[in-house]
C-alpha positions as a LaTeX table, in Angstrom:
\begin{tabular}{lrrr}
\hline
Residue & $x$ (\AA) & $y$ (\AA) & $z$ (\AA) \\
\hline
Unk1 & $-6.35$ & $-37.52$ & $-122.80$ \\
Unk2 & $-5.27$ & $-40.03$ & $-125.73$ \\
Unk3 & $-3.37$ & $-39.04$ & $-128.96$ \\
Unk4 & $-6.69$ & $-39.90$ & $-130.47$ \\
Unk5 & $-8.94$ & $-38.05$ & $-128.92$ \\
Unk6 & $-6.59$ & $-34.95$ & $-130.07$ \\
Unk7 & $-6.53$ & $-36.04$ & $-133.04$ \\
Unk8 & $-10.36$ & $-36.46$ & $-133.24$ \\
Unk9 & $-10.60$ & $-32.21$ & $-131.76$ \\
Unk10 & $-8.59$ & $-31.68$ & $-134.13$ \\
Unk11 & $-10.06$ & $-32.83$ & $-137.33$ \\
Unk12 & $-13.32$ & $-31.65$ & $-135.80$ \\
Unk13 & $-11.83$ & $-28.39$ & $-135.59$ \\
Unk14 & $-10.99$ & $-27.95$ & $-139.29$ \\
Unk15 & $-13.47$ & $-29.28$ & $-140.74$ \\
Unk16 & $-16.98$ & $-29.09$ & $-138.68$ \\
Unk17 & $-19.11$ & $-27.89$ & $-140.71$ \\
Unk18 & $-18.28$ & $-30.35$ & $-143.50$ \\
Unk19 & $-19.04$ & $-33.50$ & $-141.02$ \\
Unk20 & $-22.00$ & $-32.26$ & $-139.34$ \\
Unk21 & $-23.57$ & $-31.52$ & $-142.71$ \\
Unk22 & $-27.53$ & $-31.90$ & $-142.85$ \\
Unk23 & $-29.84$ & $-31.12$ & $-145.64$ \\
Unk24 & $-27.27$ & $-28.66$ & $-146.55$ \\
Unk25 & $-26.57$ & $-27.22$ & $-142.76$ \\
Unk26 & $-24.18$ & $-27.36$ & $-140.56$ \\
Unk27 & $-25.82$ & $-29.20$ & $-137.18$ \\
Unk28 & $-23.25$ & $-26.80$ & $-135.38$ \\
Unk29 & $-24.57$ & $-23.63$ & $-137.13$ \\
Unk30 & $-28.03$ & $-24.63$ & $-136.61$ \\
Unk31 & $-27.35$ & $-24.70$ & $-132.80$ \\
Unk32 & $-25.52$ & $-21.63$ & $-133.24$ \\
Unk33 & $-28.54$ & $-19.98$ & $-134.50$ \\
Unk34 & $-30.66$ & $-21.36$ & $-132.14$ \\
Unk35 & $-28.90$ & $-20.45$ & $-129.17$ \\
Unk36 & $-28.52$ & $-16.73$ & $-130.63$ \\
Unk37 & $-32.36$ & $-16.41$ & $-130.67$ \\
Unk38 & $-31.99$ & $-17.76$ & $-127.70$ \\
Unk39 & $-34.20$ & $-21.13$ & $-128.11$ \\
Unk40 & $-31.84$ & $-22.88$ & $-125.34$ \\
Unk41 & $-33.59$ & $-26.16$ & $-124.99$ \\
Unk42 & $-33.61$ & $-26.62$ & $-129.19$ \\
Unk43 & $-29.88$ & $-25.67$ & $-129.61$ \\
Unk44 & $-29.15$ & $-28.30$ & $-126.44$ \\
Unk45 & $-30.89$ & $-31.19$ & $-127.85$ \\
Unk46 & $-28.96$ & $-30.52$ & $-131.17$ \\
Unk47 & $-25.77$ & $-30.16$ & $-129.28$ \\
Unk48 & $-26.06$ & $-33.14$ & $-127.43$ \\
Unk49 & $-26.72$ & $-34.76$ & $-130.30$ \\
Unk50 & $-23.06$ & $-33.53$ & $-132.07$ \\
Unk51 & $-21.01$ & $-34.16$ & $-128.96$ \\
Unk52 & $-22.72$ & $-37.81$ & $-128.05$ \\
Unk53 & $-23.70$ & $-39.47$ & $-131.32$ \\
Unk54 & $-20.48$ & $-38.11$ & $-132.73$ \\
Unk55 & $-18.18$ & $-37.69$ & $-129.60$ \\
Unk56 & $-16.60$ & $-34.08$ & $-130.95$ \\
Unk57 & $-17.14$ & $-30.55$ & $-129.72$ \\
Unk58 & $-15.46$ & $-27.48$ & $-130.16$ \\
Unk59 & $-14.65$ & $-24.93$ & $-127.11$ \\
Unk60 & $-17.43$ & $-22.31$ & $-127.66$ \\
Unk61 & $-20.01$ & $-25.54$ & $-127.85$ \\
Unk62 & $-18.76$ & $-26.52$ & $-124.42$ \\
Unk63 & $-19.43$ & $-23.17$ & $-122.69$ \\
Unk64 & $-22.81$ & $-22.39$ & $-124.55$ \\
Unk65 & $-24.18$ & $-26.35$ & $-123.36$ \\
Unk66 & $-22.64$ & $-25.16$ & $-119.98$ \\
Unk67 & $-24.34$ & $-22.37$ & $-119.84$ \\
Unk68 & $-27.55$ & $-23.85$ & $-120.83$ \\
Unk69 & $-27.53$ & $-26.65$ & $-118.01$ \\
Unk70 & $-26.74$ & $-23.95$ & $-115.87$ \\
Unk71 & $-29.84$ & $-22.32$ & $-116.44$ \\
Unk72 & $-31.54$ & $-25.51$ & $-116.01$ \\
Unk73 & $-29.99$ & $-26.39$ & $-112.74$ \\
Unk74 & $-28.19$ & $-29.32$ & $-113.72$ \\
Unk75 & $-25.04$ & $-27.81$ & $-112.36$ \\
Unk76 & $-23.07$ & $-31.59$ & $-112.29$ \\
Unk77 & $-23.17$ & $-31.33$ & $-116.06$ \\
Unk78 & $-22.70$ & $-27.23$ & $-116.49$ \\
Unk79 & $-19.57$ & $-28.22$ & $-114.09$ \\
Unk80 & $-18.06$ & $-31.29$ & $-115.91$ \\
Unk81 & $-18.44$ & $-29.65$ & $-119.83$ \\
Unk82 & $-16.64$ & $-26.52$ & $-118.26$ \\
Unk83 & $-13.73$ & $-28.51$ & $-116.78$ \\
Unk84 & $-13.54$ & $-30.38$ & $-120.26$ \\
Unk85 & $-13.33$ & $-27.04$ & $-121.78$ \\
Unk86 & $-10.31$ & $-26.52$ & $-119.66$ \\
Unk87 & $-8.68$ & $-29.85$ & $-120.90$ \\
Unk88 & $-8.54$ & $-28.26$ & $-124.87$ \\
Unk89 & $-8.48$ & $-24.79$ & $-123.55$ \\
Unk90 & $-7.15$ & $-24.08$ & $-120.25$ \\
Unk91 & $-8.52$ & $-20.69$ & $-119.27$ \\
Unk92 & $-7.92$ & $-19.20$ & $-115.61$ \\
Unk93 & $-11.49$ & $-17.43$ & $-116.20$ \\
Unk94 & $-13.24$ & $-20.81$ & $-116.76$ \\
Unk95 & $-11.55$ & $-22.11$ & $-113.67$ \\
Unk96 & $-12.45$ & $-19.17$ & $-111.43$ \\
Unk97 & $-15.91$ & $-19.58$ & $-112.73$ \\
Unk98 & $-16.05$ & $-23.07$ & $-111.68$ \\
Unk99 & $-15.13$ & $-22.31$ & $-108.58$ \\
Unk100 & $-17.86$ & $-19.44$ & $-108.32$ \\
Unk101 & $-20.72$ & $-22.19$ & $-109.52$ \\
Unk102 & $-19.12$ & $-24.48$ & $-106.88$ \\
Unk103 & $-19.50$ & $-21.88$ & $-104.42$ \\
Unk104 & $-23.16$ & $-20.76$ & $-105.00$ \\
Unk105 & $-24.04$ & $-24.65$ & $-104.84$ \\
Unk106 & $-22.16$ & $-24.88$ & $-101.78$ \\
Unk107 & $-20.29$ & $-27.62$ & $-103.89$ \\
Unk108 & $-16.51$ & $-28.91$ & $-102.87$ \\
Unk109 & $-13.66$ & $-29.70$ & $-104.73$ \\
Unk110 & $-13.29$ & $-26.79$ & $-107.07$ \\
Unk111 & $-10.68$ & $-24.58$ & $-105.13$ \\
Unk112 & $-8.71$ & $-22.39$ & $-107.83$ \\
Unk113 & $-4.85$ & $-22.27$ & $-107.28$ \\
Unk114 & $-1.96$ & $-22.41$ & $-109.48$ \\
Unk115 & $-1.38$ & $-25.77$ & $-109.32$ \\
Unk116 & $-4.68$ & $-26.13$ & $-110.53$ \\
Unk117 & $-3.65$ & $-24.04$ & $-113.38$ \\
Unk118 & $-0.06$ & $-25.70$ & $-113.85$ \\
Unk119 & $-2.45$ & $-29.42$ & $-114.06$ \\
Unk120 & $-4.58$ & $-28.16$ & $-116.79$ \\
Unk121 & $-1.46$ & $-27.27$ & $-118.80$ \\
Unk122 & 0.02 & $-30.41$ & $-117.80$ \\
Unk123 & $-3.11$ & $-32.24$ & $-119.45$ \\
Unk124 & $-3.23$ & $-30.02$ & $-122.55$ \\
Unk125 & 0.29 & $-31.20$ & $-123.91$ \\
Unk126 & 0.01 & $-34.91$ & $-121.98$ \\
Unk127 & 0.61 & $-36.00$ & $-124.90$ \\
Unk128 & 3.79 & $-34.19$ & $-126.21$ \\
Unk129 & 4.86 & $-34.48$ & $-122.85$ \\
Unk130 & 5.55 & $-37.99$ & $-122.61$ \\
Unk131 & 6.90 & $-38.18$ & $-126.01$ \\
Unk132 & 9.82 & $-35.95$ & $-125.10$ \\
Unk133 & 9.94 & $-37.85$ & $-121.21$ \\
Unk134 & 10.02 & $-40.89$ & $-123.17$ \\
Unk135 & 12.98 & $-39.66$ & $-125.37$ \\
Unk136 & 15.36 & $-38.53$ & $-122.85$ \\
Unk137 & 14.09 & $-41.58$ & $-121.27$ \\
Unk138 & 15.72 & $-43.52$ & $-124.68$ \\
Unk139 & 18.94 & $-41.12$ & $-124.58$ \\
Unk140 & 20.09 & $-41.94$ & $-120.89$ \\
Unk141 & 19.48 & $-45.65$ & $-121.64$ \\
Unk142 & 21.49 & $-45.49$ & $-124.71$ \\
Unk143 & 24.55 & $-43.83$ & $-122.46$ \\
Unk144 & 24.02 & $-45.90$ & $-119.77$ \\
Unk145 & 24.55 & $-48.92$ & $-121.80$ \\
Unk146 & 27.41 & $-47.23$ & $-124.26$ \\
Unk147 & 29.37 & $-46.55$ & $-120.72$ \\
Unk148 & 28.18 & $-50.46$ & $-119.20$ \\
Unk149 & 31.77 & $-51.92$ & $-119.24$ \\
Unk150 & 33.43 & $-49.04$ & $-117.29$ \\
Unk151 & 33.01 & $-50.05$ & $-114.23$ \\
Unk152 & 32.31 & $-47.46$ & $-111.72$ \\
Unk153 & 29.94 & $-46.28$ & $-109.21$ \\
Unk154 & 28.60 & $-42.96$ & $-111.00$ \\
Unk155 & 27.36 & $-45.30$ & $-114.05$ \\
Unk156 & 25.93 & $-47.61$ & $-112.01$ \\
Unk157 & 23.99 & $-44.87$ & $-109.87$ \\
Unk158 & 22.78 & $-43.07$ & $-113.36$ \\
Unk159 & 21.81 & $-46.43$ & $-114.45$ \\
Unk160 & 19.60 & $-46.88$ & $-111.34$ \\
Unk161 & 18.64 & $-43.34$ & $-111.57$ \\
Unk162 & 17.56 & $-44.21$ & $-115.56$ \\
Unk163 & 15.62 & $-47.31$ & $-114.21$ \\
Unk164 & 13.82 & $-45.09$ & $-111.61$ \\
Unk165 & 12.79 & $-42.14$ & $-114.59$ \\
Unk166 & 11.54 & $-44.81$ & $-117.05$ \\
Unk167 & 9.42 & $-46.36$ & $-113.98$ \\
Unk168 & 8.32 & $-42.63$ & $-113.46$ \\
Unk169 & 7.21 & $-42.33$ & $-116.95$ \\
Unk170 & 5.60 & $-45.46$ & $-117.30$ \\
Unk171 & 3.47 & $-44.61$ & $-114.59$ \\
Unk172 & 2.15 & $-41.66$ & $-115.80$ \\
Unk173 & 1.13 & $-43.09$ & $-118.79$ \\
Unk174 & $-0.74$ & $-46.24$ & $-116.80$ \\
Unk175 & $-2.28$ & $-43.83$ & $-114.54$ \\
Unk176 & $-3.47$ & $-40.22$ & $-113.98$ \\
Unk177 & $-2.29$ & $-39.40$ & $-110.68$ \\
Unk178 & $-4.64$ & $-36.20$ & $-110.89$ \\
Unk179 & $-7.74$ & $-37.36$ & $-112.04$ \\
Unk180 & $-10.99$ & $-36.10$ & $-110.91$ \\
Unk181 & $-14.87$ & $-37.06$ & $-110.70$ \\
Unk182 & $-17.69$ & $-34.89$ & $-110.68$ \\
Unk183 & $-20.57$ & $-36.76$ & $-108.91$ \\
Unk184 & $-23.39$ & $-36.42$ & $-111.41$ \\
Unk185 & $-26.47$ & $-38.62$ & $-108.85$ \\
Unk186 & $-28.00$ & $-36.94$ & $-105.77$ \\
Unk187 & $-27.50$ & $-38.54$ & $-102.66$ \\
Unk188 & $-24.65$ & $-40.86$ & $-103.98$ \\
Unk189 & $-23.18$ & $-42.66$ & $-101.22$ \\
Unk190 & $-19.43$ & $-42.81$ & $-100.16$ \\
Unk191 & $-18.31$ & $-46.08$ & $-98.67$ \\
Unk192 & $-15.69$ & $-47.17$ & $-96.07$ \\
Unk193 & $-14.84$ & $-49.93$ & $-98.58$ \\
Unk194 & $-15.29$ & $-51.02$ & $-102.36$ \\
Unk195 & $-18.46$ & $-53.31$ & $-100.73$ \\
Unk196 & $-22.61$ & $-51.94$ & $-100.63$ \\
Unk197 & $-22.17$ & $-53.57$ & $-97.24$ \\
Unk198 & $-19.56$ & $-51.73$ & $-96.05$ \\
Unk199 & $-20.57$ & $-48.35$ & $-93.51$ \\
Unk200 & $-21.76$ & $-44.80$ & $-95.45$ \\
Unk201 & $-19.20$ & $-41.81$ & $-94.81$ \\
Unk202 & $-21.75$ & $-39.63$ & $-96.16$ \\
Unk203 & $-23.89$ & $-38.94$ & $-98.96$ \\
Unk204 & $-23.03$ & $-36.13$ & $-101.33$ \\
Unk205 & $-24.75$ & $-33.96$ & $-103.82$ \\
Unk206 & $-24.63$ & $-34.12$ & $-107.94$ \\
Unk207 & $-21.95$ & $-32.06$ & $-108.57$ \\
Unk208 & $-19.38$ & $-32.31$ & $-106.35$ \\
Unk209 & $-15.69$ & $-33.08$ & $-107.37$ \\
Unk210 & $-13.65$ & $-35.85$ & $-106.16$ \\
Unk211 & $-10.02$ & $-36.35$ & $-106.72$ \\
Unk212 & $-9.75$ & $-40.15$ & $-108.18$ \\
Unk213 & $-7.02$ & $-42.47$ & $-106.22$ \\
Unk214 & $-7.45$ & $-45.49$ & $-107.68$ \\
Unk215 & $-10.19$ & $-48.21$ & $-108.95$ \\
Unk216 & $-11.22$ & $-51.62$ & $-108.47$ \\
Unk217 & $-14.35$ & $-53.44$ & $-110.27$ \\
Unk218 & $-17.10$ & $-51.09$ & $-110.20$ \\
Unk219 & $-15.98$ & $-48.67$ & $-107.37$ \\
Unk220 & $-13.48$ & $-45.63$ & $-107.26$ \\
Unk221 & $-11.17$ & $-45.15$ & $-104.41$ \\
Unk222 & $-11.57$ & $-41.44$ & $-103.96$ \\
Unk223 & $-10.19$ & $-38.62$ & $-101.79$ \\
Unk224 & $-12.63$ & $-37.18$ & $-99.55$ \\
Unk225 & $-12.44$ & $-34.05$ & $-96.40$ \\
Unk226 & $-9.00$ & $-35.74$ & $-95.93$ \\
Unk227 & $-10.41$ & $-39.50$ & $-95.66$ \\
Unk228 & $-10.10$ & $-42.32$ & $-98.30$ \\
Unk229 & $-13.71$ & $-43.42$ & $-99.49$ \\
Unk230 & $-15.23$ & $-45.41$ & $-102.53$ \\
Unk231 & $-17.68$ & $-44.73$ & $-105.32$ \\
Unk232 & $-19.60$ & $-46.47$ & $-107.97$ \\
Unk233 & $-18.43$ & $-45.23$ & $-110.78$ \\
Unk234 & $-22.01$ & $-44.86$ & $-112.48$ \\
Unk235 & $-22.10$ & $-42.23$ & $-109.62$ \\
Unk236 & $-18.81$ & $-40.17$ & $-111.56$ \\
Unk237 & $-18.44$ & $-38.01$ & $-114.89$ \\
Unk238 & $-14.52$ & $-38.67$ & $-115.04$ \\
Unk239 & $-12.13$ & $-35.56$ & $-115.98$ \\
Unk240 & $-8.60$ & $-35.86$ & $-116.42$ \\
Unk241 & $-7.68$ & $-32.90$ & $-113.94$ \\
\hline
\end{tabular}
C-alpha cells in the first residue's frame, strides 16, 4: 500500500463527514442509517458510491458492504472488502472469518495461520517499514565507505553484505512478494502460459484467492494446487496480502 493511499485513510478518517457532505448530510451517516433500518441494498448503492467515486472508506464501511454482498451472494466481493479491511485493520477475527466464508463456498486460498497474521502486520506499517530498512540501509553505506581505505577482508564482506540488503530492500519496494488475487468472474480460466492459446489447467470459481508471482502484459503468473498458472488480470481484485 502507497504512502498516499495512507495518507488518503487518513484524512478520510478525520474528517468524513465534512467531505462527504450532501444537502447538509453526511453520505456516510446516511448509509449508516440506512443500514441500521436495515435497507441493505440503499445503504450499498450509497456506499459504493463513497468508496468508488471517492476511493476512501473507513473500517466499519468495509465490514457492513461485506456483509451486505454476503447476503447477496457475491462472496468474491464480501471476500476482497474483508481482506482490505485487514490491510488498515488487521484483525485475527476478520481473518478466521474469511476463512469460514471460504470454507462454506468450498473456496481455496484463505487458510488462517500466523504467518498470515505476521503478513497483514507486515502490510499495515509497509510503509514505516522501509523507511527505517532504508535508513540502516544509508548507515552501513556510510561505514562502509568511512572504513573503504582500510583494506581488509571483513570491510569488504560487510560491503558486499550492504550491497546484498539495499538489493533486498529495493526489491520489496518494486515488488510485493505476497500479493494476492481474489478471482471475481465465474469460470475464469487458468492457463499453462501468458497465451489464450495455450492449454486450460482448470477453471475456477469467483472468489477464490490466488497468491500473485509475477505479471506480464495482461496476464498474472499465479500460484496454483502447487503448479504455476496465468490469469487475465480483468479476472483478479488485487490485495496486497
Amino acid at each position: 500500500m502507497s504512502i498516499n493511499k495512507y495518507i488518503l485513510i487518513l484524512l478520510f478518517s478525520l474528517s468524513v463527514t465534512k467531505i462527504f457532505a450532501d444537502n447538509g448530510y453526511s453520505k456516510l451517516d446516511k448509509a449508516d442509517s440506512l443500514f441500521t433500518k436495515q435497507k441493505y441494498t440503499k445503504a450499498l448503492n450509497i456506499y459504493e458510491d463513497i468508496f468508488q467515486n471517492y476511493q476512501q472508506f473507513t473500517p466499519r464501511m468495509l465490514v457492513k458492504m461485506s456483509f451486505i454482498h454476503e447476503s447477496m451472494g457475491n462472496y468474491s466481493r464480501a471476500l476482497y472488502l474483508l481482506n482490505l479491511y485487514n490491510d488498515v485493520s488487521p484483525n485475527r477475527k476478520v481473518l478466521e472469518k474469511l476463512e469460514q466464508l471460504a470454507s462454506q463456498n468450498n473456496l481455496s486460498g484463505y487458510d488462517f495461520t500466523d504467518f498470515e497474521y505476521f503478513l497483514l502486520m507486515y502490510y499495515k506499517y509497509y510503509d514505516q517499514i522501509i523507511i527505517v530498512l532504508l535508513l540502516l540501509g544509508a548507515i552501513a553505506t556510510i561505514y562502509v565507505l568511512a572504513k573503504r581505505k582500510i583494506k581488509s577482508n571483513i570491510i569488504r564482506i560487510r560491503a558486499v553484505a550492504v550491497i546484498l540488503y539495499l538489493f533486498g530492500v529495493f526489491y520489496l519496494i518494486q515488488y510485493h512478494p505476497f500479493q494476492k488475487g481474489i478471482v471475481n468472474k465465474s469460470n475464469s480460466l487458468l492457463m499453462s502460459s501468458p497465451s489464450a492459446a495455450s492449454t486450460v489447467l482448470s477453471v475456477l470459481n469467483e472468489g477464490n484467492r490466488l497468491q500473485i508471482l509475477d505479471k506480464k502484459d495482461i496476464w498474472y503468473k499465479v500460484s496454483w494446487q502447487n503448479q504455476n498458472a496465468y490469469i487475465r488480470e480483468g479476472s483478479l481484485l488485487i490485495m496486497n496480502h
